[in-house]
mmCIF file of C-alpha atoms in Angstrom:
data_model
loop_
_atom_site.group_PDB
_atom_site.id
_atom_site.type_symbol
_atom_site.label_atom_id
_atom_site.label_comp_id
_atom_site.label_asym_id
_atom_site.label_seq_id
_atom_site.Cartn_x
_atom_site.Cartn_y
_atom_site.Cartn_z
ATOM 1 C CA GLU J 1 -184.715 82.398 -55.262
ATOM 2 C CA THR J 2 -187.610 84.041 -57.061
ATOM 3 C CA GLY J 3 -187.294 85.602 -60.498
ATOM 4 C CA VAL J 4 -188.051 89.056 -59.109
ATOM 5 C CA THR J 5 -185.152 91.490 -59.219
ATOM 6 C CA GLN J 6 -184.820 94.956 -57.722
ATOM 7 C CA SER J 7 -182.347 97.772 -58.168
ATOM 8 C CA PRO J 8 -180.464 99.334 -56.611
ATOM 9 C CA THR J 9 -179.687 97.162 -53.584
ATOM 10 C CA HIS J 10 -178.925 100.095 -51.333
ATOM 11 C CA LEU J 11 -178.991 103.838 -51.644
ATOM 12 C CA ILE J 12 -178.620 106.879 -49.460
ATOM 13 C CA LYS J 13 -180.554 110.073 -50.103
ATOM 14 C CA THR J 14 -180.931 113.413 -48.396
ATOM 15 C CA ARG J 15 -184.220 114.689 -47.008
ATOM 16 C CA GLY J 16 -186.180 116.525 -49.701
ATOM 17 C CA GLN J 17 -184.656 114.623 -52.599
ATOM 18 C CA GLN J 18 -186.456 112.298 -54.973
ATOM 19 C CA VAL J 19 -185.754 108.607 -55.563
ATOM 20 C CA THR J 20 -186.714 105.963 -58.127
ATOM 21 C CA LEU J 21 -186.638 102.259 -57.330
ATOM 22 C CA ARG J 22 -186.955 99.583 -59.984
ATOM 23 C CA CYS J 23 -188.409 96.102 -60.125
ATOM 24 C CA SER J 24 -188.494 93.367 -62.744
ATOM 25 C CA SER J 25 -191.284 90.879 -62.262
ATOM 26 C CA GLN J 26 -191.108 87.135 -62.568
ATOM 27 C CA SER J 27 -191.714 85.717 -66.040
ATOM 28 C CA GLY J 28 -195.428 85.241 -66.698
ATOM 29 C CA HIS J 29 -196.553 87.624 -63.958
ATOM 30 C CA ASN J 30 -198.574 90.707 -64.890
ATOM 31 C CA THR J 31 -199.090 92.223 -61.453
ATOM 32 C CA VAL J 32 -196.593 94.105 -59.307
ATOM 33 C CA SER J 33 -197.101 95.229 -55.722
ATOM 34 C CA TRP J 34 -194.858 97.474 -53.659
ATOM 35 C CA TYR J 35 -194.392 97.277 -49.896
ATOM 36 C CA GLN J 36 -192.496 99.342 -47.343
ATOM 37 C CA GLN J 37 -190.882 97.485 -44.455
ATOM 38 C CA ALA J 38 -189.638 99.723 -41.683
ATOM 39 C CA LEU J 39 -187.112 98.323 -39.263
ATOM 40 C CA GLY J 40 -188.684 95.789 -36.918
ATOM 41 C CA GLN J 41 -192.063 95.836 -38.635
ATOM 42 C CA GLY J 42 -193.996 93.825 -41.154
ATOM 43 C CA PRO J 43 -194.295 95.012 -44.750
ATOM 44 C CA GLN J 44 -196.921 97.676 -45.408
ATOM 45 C CA PHE J 45 -198.754 97.760 -48.736
ATOM 46 C CA ILE J 46 -198.048 100.873 -50.835
ATOM 47 C CA PHE J 47 -199.849 100.104 -54.113
ATOM 48 C CA GLN J 48 -200.341 97.543 -56.830
ATOM 49 C CA TYR J 49 -200.108 97.768 -60.610
ATOM 50 C CA TYR J 50 -201.927 95.503 -63.019
ATOM 51 C CA ARG J 51 -201.505 95.875 -66.758
ATOM 52 C CA GLU J 52 -199.920 99.317 -66.392
ATOM 53 C CA GLU J 53 -202.653 100.790 -64.187
ATOM 54 C CA GLU J 54 -202.787 101.355 -60.424
ATOM 55 C CA ASN J 55 -205.022 98.676 -59.000
ATOM 56 C CA GLY J 56 -205.240 99.397 -55.290
ATOM 57 C CA ARG J 57 -203.410 101.709 -52.907
ATOM 58 C CA GLY J 58 -202.524 101.620 -49.236
ATOM 59 C CA ASN J 59 -202.345 104.470 -46.767
ATOM 60 C CA PHE J 60 -199.428 106.324 -48.339
ATOM 61 C CA PRO J 61 -199.342 109.981 -49.452
ATOM 62 C CA PRO J 62 -199.394 111.018 -53.133
ATOM 63 C CA ARG J 63 -195.657 111.689 -53.113
ATOM 64 C CA PHE J 64 -195.390 107.894 -53.432
ATOM 65 C CA SER J 65 -196.134 107.122 -57.066
ATOM 66 C CA GLY J 66 -195.451 104.341 -59.493
ATOM 67 C CA LEU J 67 -195.409 103.094 -63.011
ATOM 68 C CA GLN J 68 -195.732 99.758 -64.711
ATOM 69 C CA PHE J 69 -194.337 99.196 -68.179
ATOM 70 C CA PRO J 70 -195.594 96.970 -71.025
ATOM 71 C CA ASN J 71 -193.103 94.260 -70.019
ATOM 72 C CA TYR J 72 -194.668 94.401 -66.512
ATOM 73 C CA SER J 73 -191.573 95.812 -64.848
ATOM 74 C CA SER J 74 -192.276 98.634 -62.441
ATOM 75 C CA GLU J 75 -190.907 101.739 -60.777
ATOM 76 C CA LEU J 76 -191.616 103.266 -57.385
ATOM 77 C CA ASN J 77 -190.995 106.998 -57.145
ATOM 78 C CA VAL J 78 -190.861 108.913 -53.895
ATOM 79 C CA ASN J 79 -190.713 112.708 -53.920
ATOM 80 C CA ALA J 80 -189.744 115.078 -51.113
ATOM 81 C CA LEU J 81 -188.084 112.350 -49.087
ATOM 82 C CA GLU J 82 -188.563 112.366 -45.335
ATOM 83 C CA LEU J 83 -186.488 110.698 -42.649
ATOM 84 C CA ASP J 84 -189.345 108.263 -41.965
ATOM 85 C CA ASP J 85 -189.110 107.000 -45.542
ATOM 86 C CA SER J 86 -185.985 105.102 -44.525
ATOM 87 C CA ALA J 87 -186.966 101.456 -44.960
ATOM 88 C CA LEU J 88 -186.615 98.302 -47.017
ATOM 89 C CA TYR J 89 -188.773 98.602 -50.134
ATOM 90 C CA LEU J 90 -190.036 95.303 -51.436
ATOM 91 C CA CYS J 91 -191.490 94.534 -54.816
ATOM 92 C CA ALA J 92 -193.692 91.479 -55.317
ATOM 93 C CA SER J 93 -195.014 90.004 -58.525
ATOM 94 C CA SER J 94 -197.977 87.727 -59.040
ATOM 95 C CA ALA J 95 -200.323 86.472 -61.716
ATOM 96 C CA ASP J 96 -203.748 87.874 -62.355
ATOM 97 C CA ARG J 97 -203.749 90.523 -59.607
ATOM 98 C CA GLY J 98 -202.754 87.923 -57.060
ATOM 99 C CA ARG J 99 -206.238 86.562 -56.627
ATOM 100 C CA GLY J 100 -205.615 83.313 -54.859
ATOM 101 C CA TYR J 101 -202.040 83.312 -56.023
ATOM 102 C CA GLU J 102 -199.008 83.898 -53.887
ATOM 103 C CA GLN J 103 -196.886 86.981 -54.375
ATOM 104 C CA TYR J 104 -193.198 86.440 -55.032
ATOM 105 C CA PHE J 105 -190.898 88.999 -53.478
ATOM 106 C CA GLY J 106 -187.659 90.482 -54.666
ATOM 107 C CA PRO J 107 -184.667 91.007 -52.358
ATOM 108 C CA GLY J 108 -185.610 94.617 -51.693
ATOM 109 C CA THR J 109 -183.971 98.013 -51.870
ATOM 110 C CA ARG J 110 -182.665 99.471 -48.626
ATOM 111 C CA LEU J 111 -183.275 103.232 -48.643
ATOM 112 C CA THR J 112 -181.640 105.458 -46.059
ATOM 113 C CA VAL J 113 -182.701 109.097 -45.836
ATOM 114 C CA THR J 114 -180.382 111.434 -43.959
ATOM 115 C CA ALA M 1 -211.011 96.084 -40.360
ATOM 116 C CA GLN M 2 -209.006 93.121 -41.499
ATOM 117 C CA SER M 3 -205.906 92.295 -39.534
ATOM 118 C CA VAL M 4 -203.378 89.676 -38.595
ATOM 119 C CA ALA M 5 -201.800 89.184 -35.194
ATOM 120 C CA GLN M 6 -198.657 87.311 -34.271
ATOM 121 C CA PRO M 7 -198.697 87.270 -30.480
ATOM 122 C CA GLU M 8 -195.089 86.190 -29.993
ATOM 123 C CA ASP M 9 -192.170 88.422 -30.910
ATOM 124 C CA GLN M 10 -189.755 85.523 -30.516
ATOM 125 C CA VAL M 11 -189.956 81.750 -30.281
ATOM 126 C CA ASN M 12 -187.041 79.666 -29.066
ATOM 127 C CA VAL M 13 -186.848 75.932 -29.703
ATOM 128 C CA ALA M 14 -184.185 73.250 -29.540
ATOM 129 C CA GLU M 15 -183.107 71.563 -32.747
ATOM 130 C CA GLY M 16 -185.072 68.392 -33.344
ATOM 131 C CA ASN M 17 -188.060 69.564 -31.312
ATOM 132 C CA PRO M 18 -191.379 70.530 -32.899
ATOM 133 C CA LEU M 19 -192.025 74.210 -33.450
ATOM 134 C CA THR M 20 -195.160 76.322 -33.628
ATOM 135 C CA VAL M 21 -195.420 79.949 -34.680
ATOM 136 C CA LYS M 22 -198.815 81.424 -33.916
ATOM 137 C CA CYS M 23 -201.054 83.575 -36.078
ATOM 138 C CA THR M 24 -204.612 84.770 -35.645
ATOM 139 C CA TYR M 25 -206.629 86.776 -38.112
ATOM 140 C CA SER M 26 -209.654 88.967 -38.374
ATOM 141 C CA VAL M 27 -211.246 89.211 -41.803
ATOM 142 C CA SER M 28 -214.732 89.307 -43.213
ATOM 143 C CA GLY M 29 -215.589 86.578 -45.618
ATOM 144 C CA ASN M 30 -213.320 83.690 -46.478
ATOM 145 C CA PRO M 31 -209.683 84.414 -45.761
ATOM 146 C CA TYR M 32 -206.737 83.731 -47.964
ATOM 147 C CA LEU M 33 -203.839 83.138 -45.579
ATOM 148 C CA PHE M 34 -200.114 82.978 -46.200
ATOM 149 C CA TRP M 35 -196.834 82.358 -44.410
ATOM 150 C CA TYR M 36 -193.584 83.954 -45.505
ATOM 151 C CA VAL M 37 -190.048 83.688 -44.114
ATOM 152 C CA GLN M 38 -187.393 86.398 -44.183
ATOM 153 C CA TYR M 39 -183.687 85.797 -43.718
ATOM 154 C CA PRO M 40 -181.373 88.706 -42.799
ATOM 155 C CA ASN M 41 -180.990 91.268 -45.582
ATOM 156 C CA ARG M 42 -183.254 89.260 -47.858
ATOM 157 C CA GLY M 43 -186.738 89.595 -49.262
ATOM 158 C CA LEU M 44 -189.646 87.421 -48.210
ATOM 159 C CA GLN M 45 -189.854 83.801 -49.305
ATOM 160 C CA PHE M 46 -193.232 82.127 -49.734
ATOM 161 C CA LEU M 47 -193.763 79.060 -47.525
ATOM 162 C CA LEU M 48 -197.411 78.082 -47.910
ATOM 163 C CA LYS M 49 -200.962 79.307 -48.342
ATOM 164 C CA TYR M 50 -204.515 78.409 -47.425
ATOM 165 C CA ILE M 51 -207.233 79.228 -49.937
ATOM 166 C CA THR M 52 -209.807 76.510 -49.446
ATOM 167 C CA GLY M 53 -210.024 72.791 -48.871
ATOM 168 C CA ASP M 54 -208.079 70.779 -46.308
ATOM 169 C CA ASN M 55 -207.387 72.613 -43.103
ATOM 170 C CA LEU M 56 -203.850 71.218 -42.939
ATOM 171 C CA VAL M 57 -201.658 72.822 -45.556
ATOM 172 C CA LYS M 58 -198.192 71.544 -46.407
ATOM 173 C CA GLY M 59 -195.520 73.872 -47.715
ATOM 174 C CA SER M 60 -191.839 74.284 -48.389
ATOM 175 C CA TYR M 61 -188.964 73.004 -46.229
ATOM 176 C CA GLY M 62 -191.176 70.652 -44.217
ATOM 177 C CA PHE M 63 -193.424 73.389 -42.848
ATOM 178 C CA GLU M 64 -197.170 73.008 -42.509
ATOM 179 C CA ALA M 65 -199.979 75.149 -41.171
ATOM 180 C CA GLU M 66 -203.362 74.385 -39.719
ATOM 181 C CA PHE M 67 -206.334 76.567 -40.556
ATOM 182 C CA ASN M 68 -208.853 76.720 -37.710
ATOM 183 C CA LYS M 69 -211.940 78.709 -38.622
ATOM 184 C CA SER M 70 -213.566 78.601 -35.200
ATOM 185 C CA GLN M 71 -210.444 79.955 -33.520
ATOM 186 C CA THR M 72 -209.550 82.219 -36.491
ATOM 187 C CA SER M 73 -206.023 80.876 -36.377
ATOM 188 C CA PHE M 74 -203.427 79.750 -38.887
ATOM 189 C CA HIS M 75 -200.473 78.468 -36.889
ATOM 190 C CA LEU M 76 -197.246 77.460 -38.620
ATOM 191 C CA LYS M 77 -195.732 74.155 -37.552
ATOM 192 C CA LYS M 78 -192.809 71.877 -38.213
ATOM 193 C CA PRO M 79 -192.328 68.448 -36.612
ATOM 194 C CA SER M 80 -188.550 68.752 -36.194
ATOM 195 C CA ALA M 81 -186.802 72.124 -36.162
ATOM 196 C CA LEU M 82 -183.428 72.798 -37.763
ATOM 197 C CA VAL M 83 -180.913 75.485 -36.851
ATOM 198 C CA SER M 84 -181.243 76.706 -40.441
ATOM 199 C CA ASP M 85 -184.939 77.460 -39.775
ATOM 200 C CA SER M 86 -183.856 80.402 -37.626
ATOM 201 C CA ALA M 87 -185.369 83.441 -39.335
ATOM 202 C CA LEU M 88 -188.189 85.982 -39.192
ATOM 203 C CA TYR M 89 -191.618 84.566 -40.004
ATOM 204 C CA PHE M 90 -194.593 86.578 -41.214
ATOM 205 C CA CYS M 91 -198.225 85.596 -41.413
ATOM 206 C CA ALA M 92 -200.330 87.493 -43.960
ATOM 207 C CA VAL M 93 -203.940 87.717 -45.048
ATOM 208 C CA ARG M 94 -205.084 88.719 -48.496
ATOM 209 C CA PHE M 95 -208.134 90.798 -49.147
ATOM 210 C CA LEU M 96 -209.413 92.799 -52.032
ATOM 211 C CA THR M 97 -208.982 96.539 -52.236
ATOM 212 C CA GLY M 98 -210.391 98.716 -54.971
ATOM 213 C CA GLY M 99 -210.507 95.904 -57.455
ATOM 214 C CA GLY M 100 -207.028 94.748 -56.628
ATOM 215 C CA ASN M 101 -205.714 92.895 -53.666
ATOM 216 C CA LYS M 102 -203.075 93.363 -51.039
ATOM 217 C CA LEU M 103 -201.408 91.366 -48.336
ATOM 218 C CA THR M 104 -201.713 92.560 -44.769
ATOM 219 C CA PHE M 105 -198.835 91.259 -42.682
ATOM 220 C CA GLY M 106 -198.440 90.566 -39.024
ATOM 221 C CA THR M 107 -195.559 92.085 -37.101
ATOM 222 C CA GLY M 108 -193.421 88.994 -37.471
ATOM 223 C CA THR M 109 -192.065 86.322 -35.139
ATOM 224 C CA GLN M 110 -188.344 85.744 -34.765
ATOM 225 C CA LEU M 111 -187.674 82.016 -34.604
ATOM 226 C CA LYS M 112 -184.452 80.909 -32.965
ATOM 227 C CA VAL M 113 -183.484 77.251 -33.158
ATOM 228 C CA GLU M 114 -180.609 76.272 -30.893
ATOM 229 C CA LEU M 115 -178.412 73.197 -30.762
#
């Protein structure tokens, strides 16, 4: 098991609502990345935070936003939820923006949008 | 564009036999390559990585991978499969984006090890 934790484990939301997912990074790691894994697919990169600033973004709309806190924990916020946002959301932490270092993943949050 | 391909959706192998899970990549420059494993309802677990150096990389749980630059491949191997190895395996390549970096994953290969 990695030291990366995520909450909640599961949640169900209605289309149009907003959701906040949380992630605590592994001790000593200052970089957090978020991924979306739709059913039957590989994880897709949403964005990365390094020292409280966004440090790279994938092909996701602005209604996907995030924060990183001074203790390097992070939040993923999704506004105006759509049915296609139903997925497993994975948080990964790494050291020094992950350059050459592996990313350690949390167990994920399963989001269902109805 | 940088990408990773896993040509097999599923690989079946008998316990005790060697296993190979295939991965090919397309990336400019020197690739950083990774293998992860995912068990049902779990996050991804890191197995091994290739950054530079020896083409044969050894990782967790007896897995290894061979980097082949000419064939742009990074196949995952294990000499003797266990039933407990049954899981979903992802190959990933790392490249920089806007000063940061991200992992681009393949579509995954379901490994089934049978008695």
